[in-house]
């Protein structure tokens, strides 16, 4: 009996090892042949924004490195959840990828109790692409020139100022965090995207926004808007006179917004590594780095593990900010 039991155990171990060996062989075979067809990058936001531009730049780099077409599809809506769910449910074969990052993979999990997938564990992070930062922009019509003057004006005129942002996006959370930290009463005007909010700021329909450097820098340089603070750890080289949030006494706000590429969970590691190398090699070229700098974002090279760790840390940071603001979204 004992010998038969040992035989069964040995047979079970052999079968398990055989399965693992077969799985490893299949993954190695898939990676060796990959890619055989067009790769699709899903951008969960509208065309034309910094996320979309970054995706198209990286698509060109991946295509050049791997020798296959890479297309970009925009599936906007629900602060990125629609496009992210599409990728989370896709086959983990390396042919359907997500341009995600801070909002899609770190903020949504803290804002929504159930998004239909796990914002981090449903994906295999591939590589960080770039980082952006935010700025507090104010209309020239507001009679202030510094952060402190804005706070004093808002306190003296409760409910008079309005800010705009898409609900549930980091620009919305930043504005509410500003209100909590400064004890000001500023009205929230919801928009479908960051660009329409900036357009209405320029048109005088609202008085302030927190928005991306990639959207605001040229408007600051042209004098169309006033920059009163930036969220980065150090001042922007282009605006050395504009203080950081920490310098004006607003601590605890995440300093950067991440953008990167992810695959569905379960995508073979050799394919993830192959894509990571293609992305990082592209980011090292002067052409891609210059193109990213032109839209106000900074290239960021790293491993899949480093990207995952950054998303997990940002999820922790943004949850703390969201809890402080008490933001609730449906």
Short mmCIF file of C-alpha atoms in Angstrom, two decimals:
data_model
loop_
_atom_site.label_atom_id
_atom_site.label_comp_id
_atom_site.label_asym_id
_atom_site.label_seq_id
_atom_site.Cartn_x
_atom_site.Cartn_y
_atom_site.Cartn_z
CA UNK A 1 0.00 0.00 0.00
CA UNK A 2 2.77 2.42 0.95
CA UNK A 3 4.61 1.78 -2.29
CA UNK A 4 1.42 2.33 -4.32
CA UNK A 5 0.82 5.61 -2.42
CA UNK A 6 4.37 6.75 -3.14
CA UNK A 7 3.84 5.83 -6.79
CA UNK A 8 0.66 7.90 -6.97
CA UNK A 9 2.41 10.89 -5.34
CA UNK A 10 5.32 10.55 -7.73
CA UNK A 11 2.95 10.31 -10.68
CA UNK A 12 1.10 13.42 -9.49
CA UNK A 13 4.34 15.35 -9.11
CA UNK A 14 5.44 14.25 -12.55
CA UNK A 15 2.12 15.32 -14.05
CA UNK A 16 2.36 18.71 -12.34
CA UNK A 17 5.90 19.24 -13.56
CA UNK A 18 4.83 18.23 -17.04
CA UNK A 19 2.06 20.84 -17.01
CA UNK A 20 4.48 23.53 -15.80
CA UNK A 21 7.01 22.51 -18.43
CA UNK A 22 4.37 22.57 -21.15
CA UNK A 23 3.14 26.00 -20.03
CA UNK A 24 6.69 27.32 -20.04
CA UNK A 25 7.31 25.84 -23.47
CA UNK A 26 4.11 27.43 -24.83
CA UNK A 27 5.05 30.82 -23.36
CA UNK A 28 8.55 30.60 -24.81
CA UNK A 29 7.12 29.56 -28.17
CA UNK A 30 4.62 32.45 -28.14
CA UNK A 31 7.37 34.93 -27.30
CA UNK A 32 9.65 33.54 -29.99
CA UNK A 33 6.94 33.97 -32.64
CA UNK A 34 5.51 37.24 -31.26
CA UNK A 35 4.28 39.35 -32.90
CA UNK A 36 2.53 37.63 -35.79
CA UNK A 37 -0.15 40.29 -36.41
CA UNK A 38 -1.17 43.87 -35.67
CA UNK A 39 -0.92 45.04 -32.04
CA UNK A 40 -3.65 47.32 -30.68
CA UNK A 41 -3.16 49.97 -27.99
CA UNK A 42 -6.41 51.05 -26.31
CA UNK A 43 -6.42 54.66 -25.10
CA UNK A 44 -9.30 55.09 -22.62
CA UNK A 45 -9.55 58.85 -23.24
CA UNK A 46 -10.50 61.03 -26.23
CA UNK A 47 -8.11 61.58 -29.13
CA UNK A 48 -5.82 64.60 -29.06
CA UNK A 49 -4.87 64.73 -25.37
CA UNK A 50 -1.42 64.00 -23.93
CA UNK A 51 -2.36 60.36 -23.26
CA UNK A 52 -3.32 59.88 -26.88
CA UNK A 53 -0.20 61.62 -28.20
CA UNK A 54 2.06 59.50 -25.97
CA UNK A 55 0.31 56.32 -27.15
CA UNK A 56 0.83 57.18 -30.81
CA UNK A 57 4.50 57.98 -30.28
CA UNK A 58 5.07 54.66 -28.51
CA UNK A 59 3.03 52.82 -31.15
CA UNK A 60 5.50 54.04 -33.77
CA UNK A 61 8.45 52.93 -31.63
CA UNK A 62 7.05 49.46 -30.99
CA UNK A 63 6.18 49.02 -34.66
CA UNK A 64 9.70 49.99 -35.73
CA UNK A 65 11.33 47.65 -33.19
CA UNK A 66 9.07 44.61 -33.66
CA UNK A 67 8.32 44.94 -37.37
CA UNK A 68 4.51 44.79 -37.13
CA UNK A 69 1.79 47.43 -37.33
CA UNK A 70 0.67 48.97 -34.03
CA UNK A 71 -2.64 50.83 -34.06
CA UNK A 72 -4.26 53.10 -31.48
CA UNK A 73 -7.96 52.92 -30.67
CA UNK A 74 -9.74 55.45 -28.43
CA UNK A 75 -12.41 54.00 -26.14
CA UNK A 76 -13.22 57.01 -23.97
CA UNK A 77 -15.65 57.31 -21.11
CA UNK A 78 -16.14 56.75 -17.38
CA UNK A 79 -12.72 58.22 -16.45
CA UNK A 80 -10.98 55.50 -18.42
CA UNK A 81 -12.91 52.54 -17.03
CA UNK A 82 -14.54 51.59 -20.35
CA UNK A 83 -11.28 51.17 -22.24
CA UNK A 84 -9.53 49.58 -19.26
CA UNK A 85 -12.24 46.93 -18.85
CA UNK A 86 -11.99 46.10 -22.54
CA UNK A 87 -8.29 45.33 -22.12
CA UNK A 88 -8.72 43.55 -18.77
CA UNK A 89 -11.09 41.11 -20.49
CA UNK A 90 -8.97 40.68 -23.63
CA UNK A 91 -6.92 37.60 -24.43
CA UNK A 92 -3.53 37.76 -22.63
CA UNK A 93 -1.52 37.30 -25.80
CA UNK A 94 0.17 40.68 -26.17
CA UNK A 95 -2.04 41.93 -29.01
CA UNK A 96 -4.39 44.16 -26.95
CA UNK A 97 -2.67 46.67 -24.68
CA UNK A 98 -3.78 49.58 -22.48
CA UNK A 99 -2.36 53.08 -22.23
CA UNK A 100 -3.05 53.47 -18.52
CA UNK A 101 -1.39 54.93 -15.45
CA UNK A 102 -2.36 57.14 -12.55
CA UNK A 103 -6.04 57.77 -13.20
CA UNK A 104 -6.97 54.44 -14.76
CA UNK A 105 -4.98 52.13 -12.50
CA UNK A 106 -4.40 54.05 -9.26
CA UNK A 107 -7.26 56.53 -8.74
CA UNK A 108 -10.29 54.60 -10.01
CA UNK A 109 -9.78 51.85 -7.45
CA UNK A 110 -9.95 54.40 -4.63
CA UNK A 111 -12.96 56.24 -6.04
CA UNK A 112 -15.23 53.41 -7.13
CA UNK A 113 -16.13 50.36 -5.01
CA UNK A 114 -16.50 48.11 -8.06
CA UNK A 115 -15.20 48.93 -11.54
CA UNK A 116 -15.71 45.42 -12.89
CA UNK A 117 -12.00 44.56 -12.74
CA UNK A 118 -9.04 45.08 -10.42
CA UNK A 119 -7.32 48.29 -11.57
CA UNK A 120 -3.88 46.84 -10.81
CA UNK A 121 -4.10 43.04 -10.54
CA UNK A 122 -6.14 42.65 -13.74
CA UNK A 123 -3.11 43.87 -15.71
CA UNK A 124 0.49 42.98 -16.40
CA UNK A 125 2.40 46.29 -16.30
CA UNK A 126 4.83 46.59 -19.21
CA UNK A 127 6.59 49.94 -18.94
CA UNK A 128 6.21 53.50 -17.78
CA UNK A 129 6.25 55.86 -20.77
CA UNK A 130 6.19 59.36 -19.33
CA UNK A 131 5.21 61.53 -16.38
CA UNK A 132 3.24 64.76 -16.32
CA UNK A 133 2.62 67.29 -13.55
CA UNK A 134 -0.18 69.74 -12.82
CA UNK A 135 -0.43 73.48 -12.36
CA UNK A 136 -2.97 75.79 -10.79
CA UNK A 137 -4.05 78.13 -13.59
CA UNK A 138 -6.10 81.26 -13.05
CA UNK A 139 -7.80 83.62 -15.49
CA UNK A 140 -6.17 87.05 -15.92
CA UNK A 141 -9.58 88.47 -14.97
CA UNK A 142 -9.09 87.37 -11.36
CA UNK A 143 -7.33 90.24 -9.50
CA UNK A 144 -4.53 88.15 -8.01
CA UNK A 145 -0.92 87.44 -8.94
CA UNK A 146 0.17 84.93 -6.29
CA UNK A 147 -1.13 81.78 -4.64
CA UNK A 148 -1.57 83.57 -1.32
CA UNK A 149 -3.55 86.38 -2.97
CA UNK A 150 -5.85 83.80 -4.60
CA UNK A 151 -6.53 82.13 -1.26
CA UNK A 152 -7.28 85.50 0.38
CA UNK A 153 -9.55 86.53 -2.51
CA UNK A 154 -11.44 83.21 -2.42
CA UNK A 155 -11.95 83.50 1.34
CA UNK A 156 -13.22 87.08 0.98
CA UNK A 157 -15.57 86.06 -1.84
CA UNK A 158 -17.03 82.66 -0.91
CA UNK A 159 -18.83 80.96 -3.81
CA UNK A 160 -17.76 83.60 -6.34
CA UNK A 161 -14.97 81.64 -8.02
CA UNK A 162 -15.59 78.56 -10.16
CA UNK A 163 -13.24 75.80 -11.26
CA UNK A 164 -13.75 73.17 -13.94
CA UNK A 165 -12.70 69.53 -14.32
CA UNK A 166 -14.02 66.12 -15.39
CA UNK A 167 -15.56 64.40 -12.33
CA UNK A 168 -13.30 61.75 -10.84
CA UNK A 169 -10.18 62.80 -12.73
CA UNK A 170 -7.00 63.86 -10.91
CA UNK A 171 -7.66 67.48 -11.92
CA UNK A 172 -10.97 67.34 -10.02
CA UNK A 173 -9.32 65.74 -6.97
CA UNK A 174 -6.51 68.32 -6.98
CA UNK A 175 -9.00 71.18 -6.92
CA UNK A 176 -11.00 69.71 -4.06
CA UNK A 177 -7.77 69.07 -2.14
CA UNK A 178 -6.85 72.73 -2.65
CA UNK A 179 -10.22 73.78 -1.21
CA UNK A 180 -9.84 71.54 1.85
CA UNK A 181 -6.27 72.66 2.53
CA UNK A 182 -7.05 76.39 2.12
CA UNK A 183 -10.53 76.48 3.66
CA UNK A 184 -12.05 78.10 0.58
CA UNK A 185 -15.52 77.89 -0.98
CA UNK A 186 -15.09 77.50 -4.76
CA UNK A 187 -17.82 76.10 -7.02
CA UNK A 188 -17.19 72.95 -9.07
CA UNK A 189 -18.31 72.99 -12.72
CA UNK A 190 -18.13 69.47 -14.25
CA UNK A 191 -16.80 68.99 -17.79
CA UNK A 192 -16.48 65.97 -20.07
CA UNK A 193 -12.74 66.59 -20.50
CA UNK A 194 -9.88 68.78 -19.42
CA UNK A 195 -9.64 70.61 -22.75
CA UNK A 196 -13.21 72.04 -22.62
CA UNK A 197 -12.54 73.27 -19.08
CA UNK A 198 -9.42 75.12 -20.23
CA UNK A 199 -11.38 76.56 -23.17
CA UNK A 200 -14.02 77.93 -20.78
CA UNK A 201 -11.29 79.29 -18.52
CA UNK A 202 -9.88 81.21 -21.47
CA UNK A 203 -13.40 82.38 -22.35
CA UNK A 204 -14.11 83.71 -18.87
CA UNK A 205 -16.84 81.21 -17.95
CA UNK A 206 -14.82 79.82 -15.02
CA UNK A 207 -11.92 81.34 -13.09
CA UNK A 208 -9.45 78.51 -12.37
CA UNK A 209 -8.37 74.94 -13.08
CA UNK A 210 -5.79 72.42 -12.06
CA UNK A 211 -4.59 70.87 -15.30
CA UNK A 212 -1.66 69.15 -17.00
CA UNK A 213 1.58 70.86 -17.86
CA UNK A 214 1.13 69.43 -21.35
CA UNK A 215 -2.10 71.44 -21.72
CA UNK A 216 -1.14 74.65 -19.92
CA UNK A 217 2.52 75.46 -20.53
CA UNK A 218 2.07 77.27 -23.85
CA UNK A 219 -0.85 79.29 -22.38
CA UNK A 220 1.33 80.40 -19.48
CA UNK A 221 4.14 81.38 -21.83
CA UNK A 222 1.74 83.43 -23.97
CA UNK A 223 0.30 85.20 -20.93
CA UNK A 224 -3.21 83.90 -21.57
CA UNK A 225 -3.35 82.32 -18.10
CA UNK A 226 -1.58 82.92 -14.79
CA UNK A 227 0.38 80.07 -13.16
CA UNK A 228 0.18 80.27 -9.37
CA UNK A 229 1.62 76.88 -8.28
CA UNK A 230 2.80 73.55 -9.70
CA UNK A 231 2.48 70.06 -8.19
CA UNK A 232 5.98 68.83 -9.09
CA UNK A 233 8.64 68.36 -6.43
CA UNK A 234 10.74 71.12 -7.99
CA UNK A 235 9.78 74.22 -9.99
CA UNK A 236 9.27 73.86 -13.71
CA UNK A 237 12.41 74.93 -15.58
CA UNK A 238 10.17 76.87 -17.98
CA UNK A 239 8.51 78.82 -15.12
CA UNK A 240 11.19 79.26 -12.44
CA UNK A 241 9.22 82.03 -10.74
CA UNK A 242 6.19 79.78 -10.06
CA UNK A 243 6.35 77.99 -6.67
CA UNK A 244 5.56 74.36 -5.97
CA UNK A 245 2.56 73.33 -3.88
CA UNK A 246 4.94 72.35 -1.07
CA UNK A 247 6.50 75.82 -1.16
CA UNK A 248 3.12 77.50 -0.68
CA UNK A 249 2.29 75.21 2.24
CA UNK A 250 0.12 72.58 0.55
CA UNK A 251 1.68 69.21 1.36
CA UNK A 252 0.44 65.67 0.79
CA UNK A 253 -0.53 65.97 -2.87
CA UNK A 254 1.09 63.47 -5.32
CA UNK A 255 3.74 65.25 -7.36
CA UNK A 256 3.34 63.51 -10.73
CA UNK A 257 0.93 61.73 -13.06
CA UNK A 258 2.12 58.48 -14.63
CA UNK A 259 1.36 57.17 -18.10
CA UNK A 260 2.39 53.69 -19.18
CA UNK A 261 1.52 50.56 -21.12
CA UNK A 262 -0.14 47.49 -19.64
CA UNK A 263 -1.32 44.10 -20.93
CA UNK A 264 -4.04 41.80 -19.59
CA UNK A 265 -2.97 39.78 -16.54
CA UNK A 266 -1.53 36.45 -17.56
CA UNK A 267 0.32 37.76 -20.61
CA UNK A 268 3.50 35.63 -20.92
CA UNK A 269 6.49 37.27 -19.24
CA UNK A 270 8.70 36.90 -22.35
CA UNK A 271 6.18 38.97 -24.34
CA UNK A 272 6.00 41.61 -21.59
CA UNK A 273 9.80 41.79 -21.55
CA UNK A 274 9.95 42.05 -25.34
CA UNK A 275 7.50 44.98 -25.32
CA UNK A 276 9.36 46.61 -22.42
CA UNK A 277 12.62 46.52 -24.37
CA UNK A 278 10.95 47.95 -27.49
CA UNK A 279 9.41 50.82 -25.48
CA UNK A 280 12.58 51.65 -23.57
CA UNK A 281 14.70 51.60 -26.70
CA UNK A 282 12.26 54.03 -28.29
CA UNK A 283 12.30 56.29 -25.24
CA UNK A 284 16.08 56.48 -25.44
CA UNK A 285 16.00 58.02 -28.91
CA UNK A 286 16.38 61.78 -29.21
CA UNK A 287 13.37 61.95 -31.54
CA UNK A 288 10.89 60.36 -29.12
CA UNK A 289 12.22 62.26 -26.11
CA UNK A 290 11.97 65.55 -27.99
CA UNK A 291 8.41 64.75 -29.10
CA UNK A 292 7.38 64.02 -25.51
CA UNK A 293 9.09 67.16 -24.22
CA UNK A 294 7.26 69.17 -26.88
CA UNK A 295 3.92 68.25 -25.26
CA UNK A 296 5.26 68.99 -21.77
CA UNK A 297 5.85 65.47 -20.45
CA UNK A 298 9.05 63.70 -19.41
CA UNK A 299 10.14 60.28 -20.67
CA UNK A 300 10.51 57.66 -17.94
CA UNK A 301 12.42 54.41 -18.55
CA UNK A 302 12.01 51.40 -16.26
CA UNK A 303 11.15 47.75 -15.75
CA UNK A 304 7.68 46.16 -15.52
CA UNK A 305 8.26 45.66 -11.79
CA UNK A 306 9.14 49.31 -11.25
CA UNK A 307 6.00 50.40 -13.10
CA UNK A 308 3.81 48.12 -10.98
CA UNK A 309 5.43 49.38 -7.76
CA UNK A 310 4.82 52.99 -8.82
CA UNK A 311 1.13 52.29 -9.53
CA UNK A 312 0.70 50.59 -6.14
CA UNK A 313 2.36 53.53 -4.36
CA UNK A 314 0.24 56.04 -6.27
CA UNK A 315 -2.91 54.11 -5.35
CA UNK A 316 -1.94 54.54 -1.68
CA UNK A 317 -1.16 58.26 -2.10
CA UNK A 318 -4.31 59.09 -4.04
CA UNK A 319 -6.55 57.15 -1.64
CA UNK A 320 -5.23 59.32 1.18
CA UNK A 321 -6.01 62.47 -0.83
CA UNK A 322 -9.47 61.23 -1.85
CA UNK A 323 -10.28 60.30 1.75
CA UNK A 324 -9.20 63.79 2.86
CA UNK A 325 -11.47 65.50 0.32
CA UNK A 326 -14.45 63.22 0.89
CA UNK A 327 -15.12 63.09 -2.86
CA UNK A 328 -17.92 60.69 -3.78
CA UNK A 329 -18.72 59.86 -7.40
CA UNK A 330 -21.31 57.58 -8.94
#
